[in-house]
C-alpha cells in the first residue's frame, strides 16, 4: 500500500508531516533566494550545470552549446518563476543576458542539439515570450521547434532522441523523456497555424502509447526501431537498472508528458494513460514517500531514493488534477509528497550551496552519472510544484 493513502510515518517518523502552508511557502522563497545567485552565475558563464554531488552545479564542465546540454533551462525556468512572483527586474536582466546564447544555439549551432530542445526552449524562449510578448523570444522558440521537427522519423513515427543528424549514433532510438519536449511543437502550431508540428507531436505520443507503456502501466525508458520499415525492434534502457525494470523518473516523465499531450489535444487516451501510470507510481511508493530510483531493484541492491523523480511526478499529478478537475483523486496526493520533499533531510537551506533538493539519482552507470546528487531538474520541478500548490500562476509547458 502506498504511504500517500494513509500518510503513514516511517519507522523514524519521517513521513509524519505538518499540514500548514508555511513550510511550502518557505521552501518556495528558498528557491527564489538560491535562484538569484544561480541565474547570475549561469549568465556569467553559460553551461549545462546538470548535477553535482556536493550541490555546486557550476563545477560541471559541459558547455552550453554542446550537444549533450539539456539542463540549462531548469535554471532559467526557476528565474522566470522567481521574476513572475517577485517582480524583481534583476531576474529578467539575467535572463536577457542569455538570449544571444539561445539564439545562437537555435540558428547557428542547431546541429549541436538533440530532442531536448523542448526542455531548453519551453523554459526559456516560450516562457519569456508568454510573459513579455517580445518577438525575439517567439522567433527563437519557433526556430527551436523547427529544428526539433527535423528529428522526426516518419517510418517509425518517432522523434530521434540523441546523436547528430546525419550520423548513425542512436539514430534508431526514442526515449520516454521526449514526451516533455512535445509541448514546444504544440505551441509552435498554436503560434503559426502550421499543423505539421502538432501532427509530429501526436504521432510521437501515439508511438509511445503503443510501444512504451507495459500492461502493468510501468514504462520502458527507450525503444529502438528499424530505420527502413519503422518496425519496433526492442526496448532498451539508459535510465533504469535493467530493460524490464521500472525506472521511477521514467514513469514520472510519462505521467507529466501524457497529461500535457491531453492538455493540447483533449485526446482521452493520453489522460487515461497518464492516470494509469500515476496510479502505478503511487502504489509503488513505500512509507518514505520519496521513491526508490527503480521500483524493480534486484535483491540486495541499495534502495537509493530519487527525489527528482518525485518532484517531476508531483508536477504531473497537478497537471492531471487540472485536466480532470480539482476533485481529481490525484490532487490529494500532491501535498504530502511536497511536504516530504521540503523536509530537512531532502531540502538544503544552506544559502552557500547552489543545490536545493538532495538525493537525486542520475543514470544507470552512464558516464558522468551520479548517486545521491543534487539535480537541476529536481530543483526546477520542485519549484514548479510549489508554485502550483501555492497558486502563484500557470506553467510554461
mmCIF file of N, CA and C in Angstrom, residues 108-209:
data_model
loop_
_atom_site.group_PDB
_atom_site.id
_atom_site.type_symbol
_atom_site.label_atom_id
_atom_site.label_comp_id
_atom_site.label_asym_id
_atom_site.label_seq_id
_atom_site.Cartn_x
_atom_site.Cartn_y
_atom_site.Cartn_z
ATOM 1 N N UNK A 108 22.441 29.105 -35.315
ATOM 2 C CA UNK A 108 23.776 28.887 -35.853
ATOM 3 C C UNK A 108 24.361 27.531 -35.474
ATOM 4 N N UNK A 109 24.021 27.023 -34.301
ATOM 5 C CA UNK A 109 24.624 25.787 -33.812
ATOM 6 C C UNK A 109 23.578 24.697 -33.636
ATOM 7 N N UNK A 110 22.562 24.733 -34.481
ATOM 8 C CA UNK A 110 21.451 23.791 -34.331
ATOM 9 C C UNK A 110 21.878 22.350 -34.523
ATOM 10 N N UNK A 111 23.000 22.131 -35.210
ATOM 11 C CA UNK A 111 23.472 20.750 -35.356
ATOM 12 C C UNK A 111 23.856 20.171 -33.999
ATOM 13 N N UNK A 112 24.247 21.035 -33.076
ATOM 14 C CA UNK A 112 24.667 20.587 -31.745
ATOM 15 C C UNK A 112 23.474 20.571 -30.790
ATOM 16 N N UNK A 113 22.402 19.950 -31.226
ATOM 17 C CA UNK A 113 21.211 19.819 -30.387
ATOM 18 C C UNK A 113 20.666 18.405 -30.514
ATOM 19 N N UNK A 114 19.843 18.005 -29.551
ATOM 20 C CA UNK A 114 19.116 16.750 -29.688
ATOM 21 C C UNK A 114 17.656 17.004 -29.335
ATOM 22 N N UNK A 115 16.916 15.961 -28.964
ATOM 23 C CA UNK A 115 15.466 16.122 -28.821
ATOM 24 C C UNK A 115 15.055 17.013 -27.664
ATOM 25 N N UNK A 116 15.955 17.320 -26.762
ATOM 26 C CA UNK A 116 15.582 18.096 -25.585
ATOM 27 C C UNK A 116 15.516 19.596 -25.842
ATOM 28 N N UNK A 117 15.334 19.965 -27.092
ATOM 29 C CA UNK A 117 15.048 21.360 -27.401
ATOM 30 C C UNK A 117 13.785 21.826 -26.687
ATOM 31 N N UNK A 118 12.878 20.902 -26.419
ATOM 32 C CA UNK A 118 11.671 21.264 -25.682
ATOM 33 C C UNK A 118 11.985 21.690 -24.265
ATOM 34 N N UNK A 119 12.816 20.915 -23.574
ATOM 35 C CA UNK A 119 13.241 21.316 -22.233
ATOM 36 C C UNK A 119 13.939 22.682 -22.274
ATOM 37 N N UNK A 120 14.818 22.861 -23.262
ATOM 38 C CA UNK A 120 15.621 24.075 -23.312
ATOM 39 C C UNK A 120 14.800 25.320 -23.637
ATOM 40 N N UNK A 121 13.912 25.217 -24.623
ATOM 41 C CA UNK A 121 13.259 26.428 -25.129
ATOM 42 C C UNK A 121 11.878 26.679 -24.536
ATOM 43 N N UNK A 122 11.209 25.661 -24.018
ATOM 44 C CA UNK A 122 9.932 25.914 -23.336
ATOM 45 C C UNK A 122 10.154 26.722 -22.065
ATOM 46 N N UNK A 123 11.250 26.432 -21.377
ATOM 47 C CA UNK A 123 11.532 27.089 -20.104
ATOM 48 C C UNK A 123 12.411 28.322 -20.264
ATOM 49 N N UNK A 124 12.643 28.718 -21.515
ATOM 50 C CA UNK A 124 13.338 29.991 -21.739
ATOM 51 C C UNK A 124 12.558 30.845 -22.738
ATOM 52 N N UNK A 125 12.692 30.550 -24.008
ATOM 53 C CA UNK A 125 12.099 31.410 -25.033
ATOM 54 C C UNK A 125 10.583 31.478 -24.935
ATOM 55 N N UNK A 126 9.932 30.323 -24.825
ATOM 56 C CA UNK A 126 8.467 30.310 -24.760
ATOM 57 C C UNK A 126 7.992 31.010 -23.491
ATOM 58 N N UNK A 127 8.640 30.714 -22.378
ATOM 59 C CA UNK A 127 8.247 31.336 -21.108
ATOM 60 C C UNK A 127 8.383 32.852 -21.173
ATOM 61 N N UNK A 128 9.519 33.328 -21.694
ATOM 62 C CA UNK A 128 9.726 34.773 -21.762
ATOM 63 C C UNK A 128 8.768 35.430 -22.749
ATOM 64 N N UNK A 129 8.488 34.754 -23.849
ATOM 65 C CA UNK A 129 7.530 35.326 -24.801
ATOM 66 C C UNK A 129 6.144 35.443 -24.177
ATOM 67 N N UNK A 130 5.742 34.418 -23.443
ATOM 68 C CA UNK A 130 4.421 34.456 -22.816
ATOM 69 C C UNK A 130 4.313 35.584 -21.793
ATOM 70 N N UNK A 131 5.420 35.893 -21.124
ATOM 71 C CA UNK A 131 5.369 36.919 -20.083
ATOM 72 C C UNK A 131 5.676 38.321 -20.593
ATOM 73 N N UNK A 132 6.468 38.433 -21.664
ATOM 74 C CA UNK A 132 6.883 39.759 -22.135
ATOM 75 C C UNK A 132 6.281 40.147 -23.476
ATOM 76 N N UNK A 133 5.904 39.158 -24.295
ATOM 77 C CA UNK A 133 5.424 39.460 -25.635
ATOM 78 C C UNK A 133 6.523 39.851 -26.601
ATOM 79 N N UNK A 134 7.781 39.733 -26.182
ATOM 80 C CA UNK A 134 8.911 40.117 -27.019
ATOM 81 C C UNK A 134 9.052 39.146 -28.196
ATOM 82 N N UNK A 135 9.034 39.691 -29.421
ATOM 83 C CA UNK A 135 9.012 38.864 -30.629
ATOM 84 C C UNK A 135 10.285 38.039 -30.807
ATOM 85 N N UNK A 136 11.404 38.539 -30.309
ATOM 86 C CA UNK A 136 12.649 37.779 -30.441
ATOM 87 C C UNK A 136 12.518 36.416 -29.783
ATOM 88 N N UNK A 137 11.893 36.356 -28.628
ATOM 89 C CA UNK A 137 11.729 35.074 -27.940
ATOM 90 C C UNK A 137 10.790 34.162 -28.732
ATOM 91 N N UNK A 138 9.776 34.724 -29.337
ATOM 92 C CA UNK A 138 8.874 33.932 -30.185
ATOM 93 C C UNK A 138 9.638 33.336 -31.360
ATOM 94 N N UNK A 139 10.433 34.160 -32.034
ATOM 95 C CA UNK A 139 11.190 33.683 -33.192
ATOM 96 C C UNK A 139 12.187 32.603 -32.795
ATOM 97 N N UNK A 140 12.826 32.782 -31.646
ATOM 98 C CA UNK A 140 13.796 31.788 -31.183
ATOM 99 C C UNK A 140 13.100 30.480 -30.841
ATOM 100 N N UNK A 141 11.973 30.559 -30.160
ATOM 101 C CA UNK A 141 11.226 29.355 -29.824
ATOM 102 C C UNK A 141 10.716 28.626 -31.054
ATOM 103 N N UNK A 142 10.237 29.372 -32.040
ATOM 104 C CA UNK A 142 9.744 28.743 -33.269
ATOM 105 C C UNK A 142 10.883 28.087 -34.042
ATOM 106 N N UNK A 143 12.041 28.718 -34.044
ATOM 107 C CA UNK A 143 13.194 28.105 -34.700
ATOM 108 C C UNK A 143 13.567 26.794 -33.995
ATOM 109 N N UNK A 144 13.536 26.780 -32.676
ATOM 110 C CA UNK A 144 13.842 25.555 -31.934
ATOM 111 C C UNK A 144 12.840 24.459 -32.267
ATOM 112 N N UNK A 145 11.569 24.808 -32.404
ATOM 113 C CA UNK A 145 10.554 23.819 -32.772
ATOM 114 C C UNK A 145 10.826 23.257 -34.160
ATOM 115 N N UNK A 146 11.248 24.114 -35.089
ATOM 116 C CA UNK A 146 11.554 23.649 -36.443
ATOM 117 C C UNK A 146 12.743 22.694 -36.440
ATOM 118 N N UNK A 147 13.752 23.001 -35.637
ATOM 119 C CA UNK A 147 14.915 22.114 -35.536
ATOM 120 C C UNK A 147 14.508 20.786 -34.904
ATOM 121 N N UNK A 148 13.673 20.831 -33.881
ATOM 122 C CA UNK A 148 13.191 19.601 -33.250
ATOM 123 C C UNK A 148 12.419 18.748 -34.248
ATOM 124 N N UNK A 149 11.592 19.363 -35.071
ATOM 125 C CA UNK A 149 10.782 18.621 -36.038
ATOM 126 C C UNK A 149 11.643 17.852 -37.033
ATOM 127 N N UNK A 150 12.852 18.325 -37.284
ATOM 128 C CA UNK A 150 13.748 17.627 -38.212
ATOM 129 C C UNK A 150 14.163 16.255 -37.688
ATOM 130 N N UNK A 151 14.030 16.028 -36.405
ATOM 131 C CA UNK A 151 14.443 14.765 -35.818
ATOM 132 C C UNK A 151 13.361 13.696 -35.931
ATOM 133 N N UNK A 152 12.241 14.039 -36.521
ATOM 134 C CA UNK A 152 11.136 13.084 -36.636
ATOM 135 C C UNK A 152 11.421 12.069 -37.730
ATOM 136 N N UNK A 153 11.260 10.786 -37.390
ATOM 137 C CA UNK A 153 11.413 9.690 -38.347
ATOM 138 C C UNK A 153 10.016 9.245 -38.773
ATOM 139 N N UNK A 154 9.598 9.538 -40.014
ATOM 140 C CA UNK A 154 8.226 9.222 -40.423
ATOM 141 C C UNK A 154 7.957 7.733 -40.581
ATOM 142 N N UNK A 155 9.002 6.932 -40.776
ATOM 143 C CA UNK A 155 8.789 5.486 -40.901
ATOM 144 C C UNK A 155 8.342 4.879 -39.575
ATOM 145 N N UNK A 156 8.986 5.293 -38.499
ATOM 146 C CA UNK A 156 8.646 4.751 -37.185
ATOM 147 C C UNK A 156 7.782 5.665 -36.347
ATOM 148 N N UNK A 157 7.478 6.857 -36.871
ATOM 149 C CA UNK A 157 6.674 7.846 -36.134
ATOM 150 C C UNK A 157 7.282 8.179 -34.775
ATOM 151 N N UNK A 158 8.598 8.391 -34.763
ATOM 152 C CA UNK A 158 9.256 8.751 -33.510
ATOM 153 C C UNK A 158 10.228 9.901 -33.730
ATOM 154 N N UNK A 159 10.435 10.658 -32.672
ATOM 155 C CA UNK A 159 11.447 11.710 -32.655
ATOM 156 C C UNK A 159 12.736 11.102 -32.123
ATOM 157 N N UNK A 160 13.758 11.170 -32.936
ATOM 158 C CA UNK A 160 15.051 10.614 -32.542
ATOM 159 C C UNK A 160 15.587 11.362 -31.328
ATOM 160 N N UNK A 161 15.983 10.607 -30.322
ATOM 161 C CA UNK A 161 16.391 11.225 -29.059
ATOM 162 C C UNK A 161 17.763 11.876 -29.151
ATOM 163 N N UNK A 162 18.773 11.089 -29.448
ATOM 164 C CA UNK A 162 20.147 11.548 -29.286
ATOM 165 C C UNK A 162 20.907 11.480 -30.601
ATOM 166 N N UNK A 163 22.114 12.005 -30.580
ATOM 167 C CA UNK A 163 23.012 11.913 -31.715
ATOM 168 C C UNK A 163 22.834 13.037 -32.722
ATOM 169 N N UNK A 164 23.904 13.267 -33.486
ATOM 170 C CA UNK A 164 23.863 14.262 -34.547
ATOM 171 C C UNK A 164 23.045 13.743 -35.720
ATOM 172 N N UNK A 165 22.213 14.602 -36.291
ATOM 173 C CA UNK A 165 21.517 14.219 -37.515
ATOM 174 C C UNK A 165 22.543 13.954 -38.610
ATOM 175 N N UNK A 166 22.264 12.951 -39.439
ATOM 176 C CA UNK A 166 23.194 12.582 -40.491
ATOM 177 C C UNK A 166 24.242 11.584 -40.060
ATOM 178 N N UNK A 167 24.173 11.128 -38.799
ATOM 179 C CA UNK A 167 25.084 10.100 -38.301
ATOM 180 C C UNK A 167 24.272 8.894 -37.834
ATOM 181 N N UNK A 168 24.973 7.796 -37.579
ATOM 182 C CA UNK A 168 24.307 6.571 -37.119
ATOM 183 C C UNK A 168 24.183 6.509 -35.599
ATOM 184 N N UNK A 169 24.687 7.488 -34.906
ATOM 185 C CA UNK A 169 24.737 7.467 -33.448
ATOM 186 C C UNK A 169 23.335 7.605 -32.854
ATOM 187 N N UNK A 170 22.805 6.511 -32.322
ATOM 188 C CA UNK A 170 21.466 6.493 -31.709
ATOM 189 C C UNK A 170 20.361 6.924 -32.683
ATOM 190 N N UNK A 171 20.576 6.707 -33.968
ATOM 191 C CA UNK A 171 19.587 7.216 -34.928
ATOM 192 C C UNK A 171 18.311 6.386 -34.986
ATOM 193 N N UNK A 172 18.265 5.285 -34.248
ATOM 194 C CA UNK A 172 17.092 4.404 -34.282
ATOM 195 C C UNK A 172 16.316 4.409 -32.970
ATOM 196 N N UNK A 173 16.557 5.403 -32.098
ATOM 197 C CA UNK A 173 16.056 5.296 -30.730
ATOM 198 C C UNK A 173 15.256 6.522 -30.295
ATOM 199 N N UNK A 174 14.160 6.237 -29.579
ATOM 200 C CA UNK A 174 13.379 7.261 -28.882
ATOM 201 C C UNK A 174 13.376 6.924 -27.405
ATOM 202 N N UNK A 175 13.192 7.937 -26.556
ATOM 203 C CA UNK A 175 13.142 7.691 -25.115
ATOM 204 C C UNK A 175 11.920 8.370 -24.499
ATOM 205 N N UNK A 176 11.533 7.880 -23.332
ATOM 206 C CA UNK A 176 10.293 8.316 -22.687
ATOM 207 C C UNK A 176 10.322 9.801 -22.339
ATOM 208 N N UNK A 177 11.500 10.331 -22.034
ATOM 209 C CA UNK A 177 11.643 11.737 -21.650
ATOM 210 C C UNK A 177 11.081 12.687 -22.701
ATOM 211 N N UNK A 178 11.086 12.252 -23.966
ATOM 212 C CA UNK A 178 10.722 13.140 -25.070
ATOM 213 C C UNK A 178 9.275 13.604 -25.006
ATOM 214 N N UNK A 179 8.440 12.917 -24.247
ATOM 215 C CA UNK A 179 7.076 13.421 -24.081
ATOM 216 C C UNK A 179 7.074 14.854 -23.560
ATOM 217 N N UNK A 180 8.092 15.216 -22.799
ATOM 218 C CA UNK A 180 8.158 16.571 -22.246
ATOM 219 C C UNK A 180 8.619 17.594 -23.280
ATOM 220 N N UNK A 181 9.103 17.136 -24.428
ATOM 221 C CA UNK A 181 9.500 18.055 -25.494
ATOM 222 C C UNK A 181 8.359 18.386 -26.446
ATOM 223 N N UNK A 182 7.282 17.605 -26.393
ATOM 224 C CA UNK A 182 6.182 17.786 -27.336
ATOM 225 C C UNK A 182 5.431 19.101 -27.154
ATOM 226 N N UNK A 183 5.304 19.656 -25.939
ATOM 227 C CA UNK A 183 4.620 20.946 -25.825
ATOM 228 C C UNK A 183 5.216 22.044 -26.700
ATOM 229 N N UNK A 184 6.523 22.008 -26.954
ATOM 230 C CA UNK A 184 7.126 23.013 -27.840
ATOM 231 C C UNK A 184 6.521 22.935 -29.234
ATOM 232 N N UNK A 185 6.269 21.708 -29.711
ATOM 233 C CA UNK A 185 5.672 21.532 -31.036
ATOM 234 C C UNK A 185 4.219 21.993 -31.047
ATOM 235 N N UNK A 186 3.465 21.651 -30.026
ATOM 236 C CA UNK A 186 2.076 22.112 -29.950
ATOM 237 C C UNK A 186 2.014 23.640 -29.900
ATOM 238 N N UNK A 187 2.901 24.233 -29.123
ATOM 239 C CA UNK A 187 2.949 25.697 -29.044
ATOM 240 C C UNK A 187 3.243 26.296 -30.412
ATOM 241 N N UNK A 188 4.167 25.691 -31.158
ATOM 242 C CA UNK A 188 4.513 26.213 -32.483
ATOM 243 C C UNK A 188 3.307 26.182 -33.416
ATOM 244 N N UNK A 189 2.518 25.121 -33.361
ATOM 245 C CA UNK A 189 1.293 25.080 -34.170
ATOM 246 C C UNK A 189 0.321 26.168 -33.737
ATOM 247 N N UNK A 190 0.158 26.346 -32.456
ATOM 248 C CA UNK A 190 -0.745 27.389 -31.965
ATOM 249 C C UNK A 190 -0.304 28.777 -32.410
ATOM 250 N N UNK A 191 1.006 28.990 -32.493
ATOM 251 C CA UNK A 191 1.523 30.304 -32.873
ATOM 252 C C UNK A 191 1.467 30.550 -34.374
ATOM 253 N N UNK A 192 1.712 29.510 -35.161
ATOM 254 C CA UNK A 192 1.877 29.694 -36.610
ATOM 255 C C UNK A 192 0.713 29.182 -37.437
ATOM 256 N N UNK A 193 -0.075 28.270 -36.878
ATOM 257 C CA UNK A 193 -1.118 27.616 -37.653
ATOM 258 C C UNK A 193 -0.607 26.457 -38.483
ATOM 259 N N UNK A 194 0.695 26.201 -38.448
ATOM 260 C CA UNK A 194 1.288 25.092 -39.193
ATOM 261 C C UNK A 194 0.995 23.791 -38.441
ATOM 262 N N UNK A 195 0.128 22.966 -39.008
ATOM 263 C CA UNK A 195 -0.309 21.742 -38.335
ATOM 264 C C UNK A 195 0.765 20.656 -38.303
ATOM 265 N N UNK A 196 1.816 20.832 -39.076
ATOM 266 C CA UNK A 196 2.866 19.809 -39.136
ATOM 267 C C UNK A 196 3.470 19.556 -37.758
ATOM 268 N N UNK A 197 3.663 20.611 -36.982
ATOM 269 C CA UNK A 197 4.259 20.442 -35.655
ATOM 270 C C UNK A 197 3.360 19.597 -34.759
ATOM 271 N N UNK A 198 2.081 19.909 -34.747
ATOM 272 C CA UNK A 198 1.151 19.147 -33.909
ATOM 273 C C UNK A 198 1.053 17.702 -34.385
ATOM 274 N N UNK A 199 1.051 17.498 -35.695
ATOM 275 C CA UNK A 199 0.965 16.139 -36.225
ATOM 276 C C UNK A 199 2.152 15.302 -35.770
ATOM 277 N N UNK A 200 3.340 15.890 -35.770
ATOM 278 C CA UNK A 200 4.522 15.169 -35.295
ATOM 279 C C UNK A 200 4.373 14.833 -33.819
ATOM 280 N N UNK A 201 3.926 15.788 -33.033
ATOM 281 C CA UNK A 201 3.756 15.556 -31.595
ATOM 282 C C UNK A 201 2.756 14.439 -31.334
ATOM 283 N N UNK A 202 1.655 14.428 -32.064
ATOM 284 C CA UNK A 202 0.632 13.398 -31.867
ATOM 285 C C UNK A 202 1.145 12.033 -32.305
ATOM 286 N N UNK A 203 1.822 11.982 -33.437
ATOM 287 C CA UNK A 203 2.343 10.700 -33.906
ATOM 288 C C UNK A 203 3.365 10.134 -32.926
ATOM 289 N N UNK A 204 4.197 11.002 -32.387
ATOM 290 C CA UNK A 204 5.182 10.514 -31.416
ATOM 291 C C UNK A 204 4.490 10.030 -30.144
ATOM 292 N N UNK A 205 3.534 10.787 -29.643
ATOM 293 C CA UNK A 205 2.818 10.375 -28.427
ATOM 294 C C UNK A 205 2.086 9.057 -28.640
ATOM 295 N N UNK A 206 1.490 8.884 -29.815
ATOM 296 C CA UNK A 206 0.802 7.626 -30.116
ATOM 297 C C UNK A 206 1.786 6.462 -30.160
ATOM 298 N N UNK A 207 2.979 6.715 -30.710
ATOM 299 C CA UNK A 207 4.005 5.675 -30.748
ATOM 300 C C UNK A 207 4.407 5.269 -29.336
ATOM 301 N N UNK A 208 4.580 6.253 -28.454
ATOM 302 C CA UNK A 208 4.939 5.958 -27.065
ATOM 303 C C UNK A 208 3.831 5.155 -26.397
ATOM 304 N N UNK A 209 2.605 5.559 -26.635
ATOM 305 C CA UNK A 209 1.462 4.854 -26.055
ATOM 306 C C UNK A 209 1.450 3.390 -26.487
#
